[in-house]
PDB file of C-alpha atoms in Angstrom:
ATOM      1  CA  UNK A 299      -2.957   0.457  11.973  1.00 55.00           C
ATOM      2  CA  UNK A 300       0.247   0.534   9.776  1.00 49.00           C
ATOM      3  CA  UNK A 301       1.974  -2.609   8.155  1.00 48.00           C
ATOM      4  CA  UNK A 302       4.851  -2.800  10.686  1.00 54.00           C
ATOM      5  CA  UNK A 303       2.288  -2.364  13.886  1.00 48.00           C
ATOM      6  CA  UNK A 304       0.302  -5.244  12.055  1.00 49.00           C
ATOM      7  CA  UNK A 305       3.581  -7.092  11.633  1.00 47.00           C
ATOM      8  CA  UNK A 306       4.215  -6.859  14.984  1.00 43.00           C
ATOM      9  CA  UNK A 307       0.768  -7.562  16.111  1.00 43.00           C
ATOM     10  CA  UNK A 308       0.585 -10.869  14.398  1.00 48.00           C
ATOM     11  CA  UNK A 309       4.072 -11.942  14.979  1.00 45.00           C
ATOM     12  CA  UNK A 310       3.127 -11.264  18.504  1.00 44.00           C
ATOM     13  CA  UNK A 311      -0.023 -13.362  18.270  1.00 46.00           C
ATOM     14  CA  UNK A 312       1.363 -16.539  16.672  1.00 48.00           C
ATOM     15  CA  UNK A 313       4.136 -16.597  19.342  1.00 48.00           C
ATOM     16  CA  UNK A 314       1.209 -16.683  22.053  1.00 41.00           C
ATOM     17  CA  UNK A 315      -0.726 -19.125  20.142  1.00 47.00           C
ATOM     18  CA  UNK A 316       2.290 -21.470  19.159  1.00 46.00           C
ATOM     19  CA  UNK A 317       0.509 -25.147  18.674  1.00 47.00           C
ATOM     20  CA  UNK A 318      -2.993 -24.057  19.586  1.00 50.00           C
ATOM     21  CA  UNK A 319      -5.388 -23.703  16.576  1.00 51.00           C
ATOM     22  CA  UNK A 320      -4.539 -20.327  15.236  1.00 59.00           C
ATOM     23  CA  UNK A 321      -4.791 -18.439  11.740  1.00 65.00           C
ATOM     24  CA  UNK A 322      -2.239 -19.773   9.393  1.00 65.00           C
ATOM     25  CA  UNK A 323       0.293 -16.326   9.257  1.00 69.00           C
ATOM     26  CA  UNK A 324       0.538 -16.887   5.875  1.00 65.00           C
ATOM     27  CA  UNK A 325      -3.460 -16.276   5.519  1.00 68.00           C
ATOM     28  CA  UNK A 326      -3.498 -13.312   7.631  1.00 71.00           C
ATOM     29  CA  UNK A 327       0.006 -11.877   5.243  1.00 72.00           C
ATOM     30  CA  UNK A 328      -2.543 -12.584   2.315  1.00 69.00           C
ATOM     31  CA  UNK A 329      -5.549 -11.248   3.065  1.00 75.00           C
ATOM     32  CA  UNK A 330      -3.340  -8.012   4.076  1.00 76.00           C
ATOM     33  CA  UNK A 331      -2.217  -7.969   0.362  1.00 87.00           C
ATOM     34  CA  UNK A 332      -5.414  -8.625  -1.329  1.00 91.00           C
ATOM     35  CA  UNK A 333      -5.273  -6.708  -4.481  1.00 96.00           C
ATOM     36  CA  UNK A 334      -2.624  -5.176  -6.303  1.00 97.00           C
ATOM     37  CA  UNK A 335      -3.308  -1.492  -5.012  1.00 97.00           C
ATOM     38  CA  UNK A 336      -3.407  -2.911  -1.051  1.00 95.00           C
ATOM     39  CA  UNK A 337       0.322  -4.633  -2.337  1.00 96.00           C
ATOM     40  CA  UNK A 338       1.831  -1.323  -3.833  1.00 97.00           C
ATOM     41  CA  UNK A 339       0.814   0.587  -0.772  1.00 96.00           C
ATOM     42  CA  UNK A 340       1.940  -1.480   1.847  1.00 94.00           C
ATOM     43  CA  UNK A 341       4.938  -2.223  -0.399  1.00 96.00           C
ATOM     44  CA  UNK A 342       5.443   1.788  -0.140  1.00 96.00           C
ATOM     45  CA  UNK A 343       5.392   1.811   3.383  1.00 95.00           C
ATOM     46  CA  UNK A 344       8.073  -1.274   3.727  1.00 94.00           C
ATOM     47  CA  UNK A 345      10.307   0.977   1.180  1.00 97.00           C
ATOM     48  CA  UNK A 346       9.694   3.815   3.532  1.00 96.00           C
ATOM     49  CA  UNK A 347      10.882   1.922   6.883  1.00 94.00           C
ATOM     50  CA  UNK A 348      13.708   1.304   5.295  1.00 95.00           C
ATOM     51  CA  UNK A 349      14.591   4.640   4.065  1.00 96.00           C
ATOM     52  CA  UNK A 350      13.920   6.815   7.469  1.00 95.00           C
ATOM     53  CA  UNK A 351      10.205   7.158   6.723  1.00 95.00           C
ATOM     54  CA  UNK A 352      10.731   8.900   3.162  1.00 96.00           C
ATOM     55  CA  UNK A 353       9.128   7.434  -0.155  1.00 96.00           C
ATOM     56  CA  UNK A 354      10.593   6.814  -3.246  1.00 98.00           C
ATOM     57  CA  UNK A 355      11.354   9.748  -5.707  1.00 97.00           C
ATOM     58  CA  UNK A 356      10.075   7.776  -8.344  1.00 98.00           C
ATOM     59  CA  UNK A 357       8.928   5.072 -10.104  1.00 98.00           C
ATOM     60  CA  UNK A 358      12.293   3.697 -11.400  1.00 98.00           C
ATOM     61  CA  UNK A 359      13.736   3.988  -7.547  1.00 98.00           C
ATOM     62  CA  UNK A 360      10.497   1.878  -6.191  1.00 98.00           C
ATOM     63  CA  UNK A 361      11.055  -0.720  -9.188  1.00 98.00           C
ATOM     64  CA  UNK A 362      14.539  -1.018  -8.093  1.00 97.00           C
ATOM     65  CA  UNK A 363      14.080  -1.551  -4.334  1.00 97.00           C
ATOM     66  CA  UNK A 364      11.833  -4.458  -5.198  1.00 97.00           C
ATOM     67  CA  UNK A 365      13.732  -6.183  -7.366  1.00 96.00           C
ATOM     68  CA  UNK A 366      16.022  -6.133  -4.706  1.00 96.00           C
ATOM     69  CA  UNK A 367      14.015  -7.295  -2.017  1.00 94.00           C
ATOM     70  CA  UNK A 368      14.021 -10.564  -0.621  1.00 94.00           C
ATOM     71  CA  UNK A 369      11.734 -12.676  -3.468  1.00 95.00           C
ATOM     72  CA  UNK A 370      10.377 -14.916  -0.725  1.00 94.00           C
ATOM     73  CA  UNK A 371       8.849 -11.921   1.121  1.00 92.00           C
ATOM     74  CA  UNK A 372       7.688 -10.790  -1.920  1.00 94.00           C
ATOM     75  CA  UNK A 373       5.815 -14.126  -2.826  1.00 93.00           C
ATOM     76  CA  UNK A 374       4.645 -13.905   0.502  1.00 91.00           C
ATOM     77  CA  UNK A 375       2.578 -11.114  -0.335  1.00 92.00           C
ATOM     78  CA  UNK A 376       1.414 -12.141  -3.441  1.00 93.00           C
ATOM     79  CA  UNK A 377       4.203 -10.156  -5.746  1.00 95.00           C
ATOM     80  CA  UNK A 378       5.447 -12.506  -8.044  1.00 96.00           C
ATOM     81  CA  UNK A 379       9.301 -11.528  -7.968  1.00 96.00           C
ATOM     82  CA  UNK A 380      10.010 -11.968 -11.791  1.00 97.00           C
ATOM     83  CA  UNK A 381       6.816  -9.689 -12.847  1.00 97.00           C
ATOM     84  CA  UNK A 382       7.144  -6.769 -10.012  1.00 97.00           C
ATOM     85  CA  UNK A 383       5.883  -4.293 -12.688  1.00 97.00           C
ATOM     86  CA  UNK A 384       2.264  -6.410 -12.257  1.00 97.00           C
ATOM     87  CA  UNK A 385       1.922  -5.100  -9.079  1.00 97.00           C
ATOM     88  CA  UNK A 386       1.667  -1.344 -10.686  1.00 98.00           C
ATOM     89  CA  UNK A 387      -1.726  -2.224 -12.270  1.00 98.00           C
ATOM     90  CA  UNK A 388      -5.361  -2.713 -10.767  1.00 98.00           C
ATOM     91  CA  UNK A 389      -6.903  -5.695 -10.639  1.00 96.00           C
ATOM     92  CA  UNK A 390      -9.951  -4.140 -11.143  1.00 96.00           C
ATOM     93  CA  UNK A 391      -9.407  -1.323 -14.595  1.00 96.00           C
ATOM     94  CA  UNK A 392      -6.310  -3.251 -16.072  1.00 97.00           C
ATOM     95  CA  UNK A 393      -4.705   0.145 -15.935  1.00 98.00           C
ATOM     96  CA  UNK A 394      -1.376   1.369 -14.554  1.00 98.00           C
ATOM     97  CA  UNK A 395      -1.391   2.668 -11.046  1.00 98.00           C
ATOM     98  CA  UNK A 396      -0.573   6.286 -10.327  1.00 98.00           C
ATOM     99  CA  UNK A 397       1.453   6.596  -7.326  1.00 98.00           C
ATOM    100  CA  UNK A 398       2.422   9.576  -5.130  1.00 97.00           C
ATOM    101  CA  UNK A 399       6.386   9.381  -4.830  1.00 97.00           C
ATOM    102  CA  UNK A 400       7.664  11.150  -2.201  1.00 95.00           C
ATOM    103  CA  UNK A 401       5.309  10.620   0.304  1.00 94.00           C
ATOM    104  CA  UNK A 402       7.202  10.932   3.681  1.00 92.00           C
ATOM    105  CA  UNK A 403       5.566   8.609   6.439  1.00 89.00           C
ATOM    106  CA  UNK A 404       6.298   8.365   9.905  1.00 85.00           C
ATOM    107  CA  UNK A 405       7.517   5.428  12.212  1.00 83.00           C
ATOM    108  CA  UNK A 406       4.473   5.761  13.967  1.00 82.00           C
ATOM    109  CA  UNK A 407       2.165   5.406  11.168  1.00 81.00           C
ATOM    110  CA  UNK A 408       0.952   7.605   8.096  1.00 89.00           C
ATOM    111  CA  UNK A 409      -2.866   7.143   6.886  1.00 92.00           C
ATOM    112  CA  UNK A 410      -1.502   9.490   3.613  1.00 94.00           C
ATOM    113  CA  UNK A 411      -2.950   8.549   0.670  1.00 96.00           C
ATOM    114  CA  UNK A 412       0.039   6.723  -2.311  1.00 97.00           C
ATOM    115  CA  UNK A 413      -1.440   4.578  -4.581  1.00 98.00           C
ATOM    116  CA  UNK A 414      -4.631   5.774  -7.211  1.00 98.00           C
ATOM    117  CA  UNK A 415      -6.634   3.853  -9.625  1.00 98.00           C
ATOM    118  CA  UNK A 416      -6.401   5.685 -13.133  1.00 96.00           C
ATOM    119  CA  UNK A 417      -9.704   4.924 -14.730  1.00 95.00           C
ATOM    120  CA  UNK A 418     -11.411   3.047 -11.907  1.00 95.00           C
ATOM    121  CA  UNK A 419     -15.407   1.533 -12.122  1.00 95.00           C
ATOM    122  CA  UNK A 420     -18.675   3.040 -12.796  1.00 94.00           C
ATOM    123  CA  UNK A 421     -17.360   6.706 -11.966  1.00 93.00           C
ATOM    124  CA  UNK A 422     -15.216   5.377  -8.672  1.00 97.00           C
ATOM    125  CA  UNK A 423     -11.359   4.619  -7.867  1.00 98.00           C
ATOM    126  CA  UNK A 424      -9.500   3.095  -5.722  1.00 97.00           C
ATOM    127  CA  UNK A 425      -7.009   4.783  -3.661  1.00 97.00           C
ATOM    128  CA  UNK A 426      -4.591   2.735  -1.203  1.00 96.00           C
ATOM    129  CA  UNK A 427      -3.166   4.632   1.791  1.00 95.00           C
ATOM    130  CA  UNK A 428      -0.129   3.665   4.118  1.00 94.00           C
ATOM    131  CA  UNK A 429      -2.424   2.288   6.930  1.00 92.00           C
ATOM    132  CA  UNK A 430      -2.998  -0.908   5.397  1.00 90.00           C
ATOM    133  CA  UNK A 431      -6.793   0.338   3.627  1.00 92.00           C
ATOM    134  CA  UNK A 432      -7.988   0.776   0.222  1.00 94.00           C
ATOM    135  CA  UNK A 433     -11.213   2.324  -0.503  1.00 95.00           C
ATOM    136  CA  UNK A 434     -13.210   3.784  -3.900  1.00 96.00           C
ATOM    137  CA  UNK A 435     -13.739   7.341  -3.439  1.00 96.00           C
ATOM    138  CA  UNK A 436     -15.164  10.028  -6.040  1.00 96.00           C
ATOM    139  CA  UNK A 437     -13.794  11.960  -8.434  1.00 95.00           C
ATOM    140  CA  UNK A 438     -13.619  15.410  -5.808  1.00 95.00           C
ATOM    141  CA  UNK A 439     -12.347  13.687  -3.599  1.00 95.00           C
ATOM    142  CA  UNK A 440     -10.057  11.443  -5.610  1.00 96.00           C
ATOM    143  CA  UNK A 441      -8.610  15.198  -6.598  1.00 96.00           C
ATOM    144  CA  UNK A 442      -8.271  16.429  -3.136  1.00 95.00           C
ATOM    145  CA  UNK A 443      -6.224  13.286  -2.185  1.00 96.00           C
ATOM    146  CA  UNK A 444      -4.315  12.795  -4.910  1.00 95.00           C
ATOM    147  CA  UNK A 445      -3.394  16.487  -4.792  1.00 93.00           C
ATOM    148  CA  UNK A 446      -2.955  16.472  -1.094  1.00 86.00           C
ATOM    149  CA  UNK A 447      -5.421  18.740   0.037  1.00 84.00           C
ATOM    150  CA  UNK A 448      -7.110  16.460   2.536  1.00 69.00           C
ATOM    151  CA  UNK A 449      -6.366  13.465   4.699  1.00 63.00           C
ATOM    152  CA  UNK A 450      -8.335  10.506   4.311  1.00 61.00           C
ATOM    153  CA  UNK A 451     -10.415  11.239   7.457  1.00 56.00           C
ATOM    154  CA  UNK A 452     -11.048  14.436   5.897  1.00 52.00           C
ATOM    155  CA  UNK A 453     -12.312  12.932   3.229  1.00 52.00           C
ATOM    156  CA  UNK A 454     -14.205  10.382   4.636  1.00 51.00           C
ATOM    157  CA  UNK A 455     -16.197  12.776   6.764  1.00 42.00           C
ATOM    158  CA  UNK A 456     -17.406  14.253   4.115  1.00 42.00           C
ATOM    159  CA  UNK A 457     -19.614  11.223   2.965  1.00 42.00           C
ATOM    160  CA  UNK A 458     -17.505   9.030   0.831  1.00 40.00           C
TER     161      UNK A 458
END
């Protein structure tokens, strides 16, 4: 499921549920954006619904569109809008992201693979894709994604 179909989902649900004992949205936005690599990727995919489903071209375009963004939204997910370049390093290694520029996505959701640990843990990275997942994968197949040579369920079938 992408960000904007979860969006919609829960916007959807807390309408229904006005007054009754429901999830606190703010909850459900956080545990969406629970670590900086989850943040950068959906962050990616809010840049790309806003420019007709491309990505950025770089780093310095990406930067930009944040810091232009509204600063609540982005507190909302946990980006604190006078640090954005925080958000371009793991929680996990301490090191700057890598991130796929580029990327074109789709309004109807794109699992492809944008933002990659550097050094990772223990011989495994992190890799966040557009539909709202994170996962550590191996150094093969860290290659293959990061060079675009296989989807993430691709990969995944092949015992990561």
């Amino acid at each position: 499921m992408n960000f904007q179909s979860l969006l919609v989902v829960s916007l959807v649900a807390m309408e229904l549920c006005l007054g009754c004992s429901s999830p606190d949205p703010a909850n459900l936005l956080a545990e969406a954006n629970n670590s900086n690599i989850q943040r950068l990727a959906n962050l990616y995919e809010a840049y790309q619904s806003r420019h007709n489903w491309r990505g950025p071209k770089d780093e310095a375009e990406f930067k930009s569109f944040l810091k232009g963004w509204n600063p609540k939204k982005l507190t909302n997910v946990g980006v604190d809008p006078n640090a954005i370049d925080d958000v371009f390093v793991s929680d996990r290694d301490g090191e700057p992201f890598q991130v796929r520029y580029g990327v074109p996505g789709h309004i109807m959701g794109s699992d492809a693979p944008v933002v990659f640990e550097t050094t990772g843990i223990d011989g495994k990275r992190m890799v966040g894709f557009l539909n709202m997942t994170s996962r550590e994968v191996d150094e093969a197949e860290y290659n293959d994604l990061w060079e675009g040579k296989a989807t993430p369920q691709q990969s995944s079938r092949h015992g990561s």
